Short mmCIF file of C-alpha atoms in Angstrom, two decimals:
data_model
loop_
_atom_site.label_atom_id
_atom_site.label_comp_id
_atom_site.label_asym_id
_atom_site.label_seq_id
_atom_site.Cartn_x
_atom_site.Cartn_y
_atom_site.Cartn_z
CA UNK M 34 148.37 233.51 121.99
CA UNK M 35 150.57 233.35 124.72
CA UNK M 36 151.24 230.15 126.86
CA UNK M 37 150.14 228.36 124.12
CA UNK M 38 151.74 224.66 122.90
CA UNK M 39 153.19 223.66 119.21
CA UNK M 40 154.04 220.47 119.12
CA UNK M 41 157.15 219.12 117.21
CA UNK M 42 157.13 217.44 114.44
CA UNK M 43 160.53 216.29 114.06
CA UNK M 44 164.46 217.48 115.16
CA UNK M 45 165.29 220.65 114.86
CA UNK M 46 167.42 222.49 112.16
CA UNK M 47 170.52 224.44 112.73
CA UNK M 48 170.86 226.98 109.23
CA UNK M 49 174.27 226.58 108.17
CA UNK M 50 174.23 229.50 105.63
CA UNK M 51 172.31 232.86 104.60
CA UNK M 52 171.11 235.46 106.48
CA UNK M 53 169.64 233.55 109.04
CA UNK M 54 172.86 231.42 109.10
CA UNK M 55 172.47 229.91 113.13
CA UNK M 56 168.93 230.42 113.90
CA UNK M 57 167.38 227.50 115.19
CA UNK M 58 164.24 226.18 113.01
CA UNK M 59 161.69 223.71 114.21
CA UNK M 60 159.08 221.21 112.45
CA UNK M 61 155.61 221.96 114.36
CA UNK M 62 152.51 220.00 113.76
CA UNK M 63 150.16 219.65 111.58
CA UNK M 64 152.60 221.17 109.34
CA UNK M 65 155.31 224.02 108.66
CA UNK M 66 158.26 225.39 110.77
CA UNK M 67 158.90 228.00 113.20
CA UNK M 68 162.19 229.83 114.60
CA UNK M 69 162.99 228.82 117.83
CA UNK M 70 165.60 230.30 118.90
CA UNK M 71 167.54 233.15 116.97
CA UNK M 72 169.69 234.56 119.66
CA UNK M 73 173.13 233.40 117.07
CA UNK M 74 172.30 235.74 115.13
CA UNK M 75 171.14 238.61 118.05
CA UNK M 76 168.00 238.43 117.70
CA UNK M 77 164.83 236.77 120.24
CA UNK M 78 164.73 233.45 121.72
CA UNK M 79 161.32 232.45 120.71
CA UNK M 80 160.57 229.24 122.13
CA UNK M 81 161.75 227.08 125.00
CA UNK M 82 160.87 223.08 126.06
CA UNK M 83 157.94 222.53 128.17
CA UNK M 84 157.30 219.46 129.49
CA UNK M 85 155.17 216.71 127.83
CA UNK M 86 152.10 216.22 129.33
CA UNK M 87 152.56 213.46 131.74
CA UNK M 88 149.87 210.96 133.08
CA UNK M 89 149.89 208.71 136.09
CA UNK M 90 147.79 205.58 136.00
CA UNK M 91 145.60 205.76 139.11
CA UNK M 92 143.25 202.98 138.23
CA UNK M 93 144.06 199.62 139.89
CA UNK M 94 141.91 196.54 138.87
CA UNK M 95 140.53 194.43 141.31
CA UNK M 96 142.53 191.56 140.35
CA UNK M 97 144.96 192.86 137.00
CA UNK M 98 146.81 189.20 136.64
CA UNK M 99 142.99 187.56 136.10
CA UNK M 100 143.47 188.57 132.63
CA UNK M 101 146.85 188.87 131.57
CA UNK M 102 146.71 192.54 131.21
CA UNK M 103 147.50 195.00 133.94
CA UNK M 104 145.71 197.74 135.21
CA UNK M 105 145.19 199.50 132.33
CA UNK M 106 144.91 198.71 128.50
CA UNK M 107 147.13 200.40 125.68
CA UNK M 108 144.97 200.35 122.56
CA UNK M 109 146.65 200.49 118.58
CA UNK M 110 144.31 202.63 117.36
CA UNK M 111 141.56 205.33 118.30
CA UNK M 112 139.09 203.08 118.47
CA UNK M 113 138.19 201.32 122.22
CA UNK M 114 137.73 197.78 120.56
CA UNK M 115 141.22 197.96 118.69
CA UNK M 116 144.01 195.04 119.48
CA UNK M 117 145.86 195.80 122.80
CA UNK M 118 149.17 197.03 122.32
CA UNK M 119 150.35 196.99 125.88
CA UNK M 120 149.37 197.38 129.69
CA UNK M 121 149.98 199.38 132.12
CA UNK M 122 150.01 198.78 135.75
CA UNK M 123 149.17 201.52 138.61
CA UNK M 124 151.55 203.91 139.33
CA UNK M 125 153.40 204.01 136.14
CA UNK M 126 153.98 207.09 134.00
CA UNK M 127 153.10 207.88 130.50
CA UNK M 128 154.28 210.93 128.56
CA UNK M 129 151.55 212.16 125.88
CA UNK M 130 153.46 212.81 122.73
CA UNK M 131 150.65 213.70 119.93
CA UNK M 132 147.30 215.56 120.20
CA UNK M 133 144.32 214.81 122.36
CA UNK M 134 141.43 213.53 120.21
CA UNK M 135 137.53 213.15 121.18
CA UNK M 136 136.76 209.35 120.13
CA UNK M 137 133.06 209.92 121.26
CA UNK M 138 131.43 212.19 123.26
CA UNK M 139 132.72 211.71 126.64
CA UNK M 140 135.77 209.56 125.55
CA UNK M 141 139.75 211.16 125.48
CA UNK M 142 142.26 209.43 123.64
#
């Protein structure tokens, strides 16, 4: 549907040879390809970049040196007991760059 997101799966492909010799062709998750841009060849350009989603840590802990780790926790895994992989500390940025997954009901990773 339109204004809908694919996201990429790995770099792009230029076709060197054929009929669709130029077209741009994209890896898309959770799998296949898709032309994005044909407009070598005179035909549509099909997809352009949009943004990543972005997030902004808001939450600031009442005292984040107490325990070594910031304001916020990066996890390893899914899970909300896996090891910490990192911290974050308020006002930093983080740029989404896979799917968001229910953990639990309630709970957005």
């Amino acid at each position: 549907a339109a204004g809908e997101l694919l996201m990429q799966r790995g770099p792009p492909r230029l076709l060197n040879s054929g009929r669709a010799q130029g077209c741009i062709r994209m890896p898309v998750q959770p799998c296949g390809w898709v032309t994005a841009d044909a407009s070598r060849v005179g035909g549509p350009q099909f997809l352009i970049r949009a943004h990543a989603p972005r997030w902004r840590v808001v939450y600031q802990s009442p005292d984040p040196g107490a325990n070594g780790r910031g304001d916020v926790i990066v996890r390893a895994a899914l899970e909300l007991d896996s090891a910490p992989a990192a911290s974050l500390s308020c006002g930093e940025f983080v740029e989404q760059i896979g799917p968001t997954i229910q953990s639990q009901p309630g709970i957005w990773r």
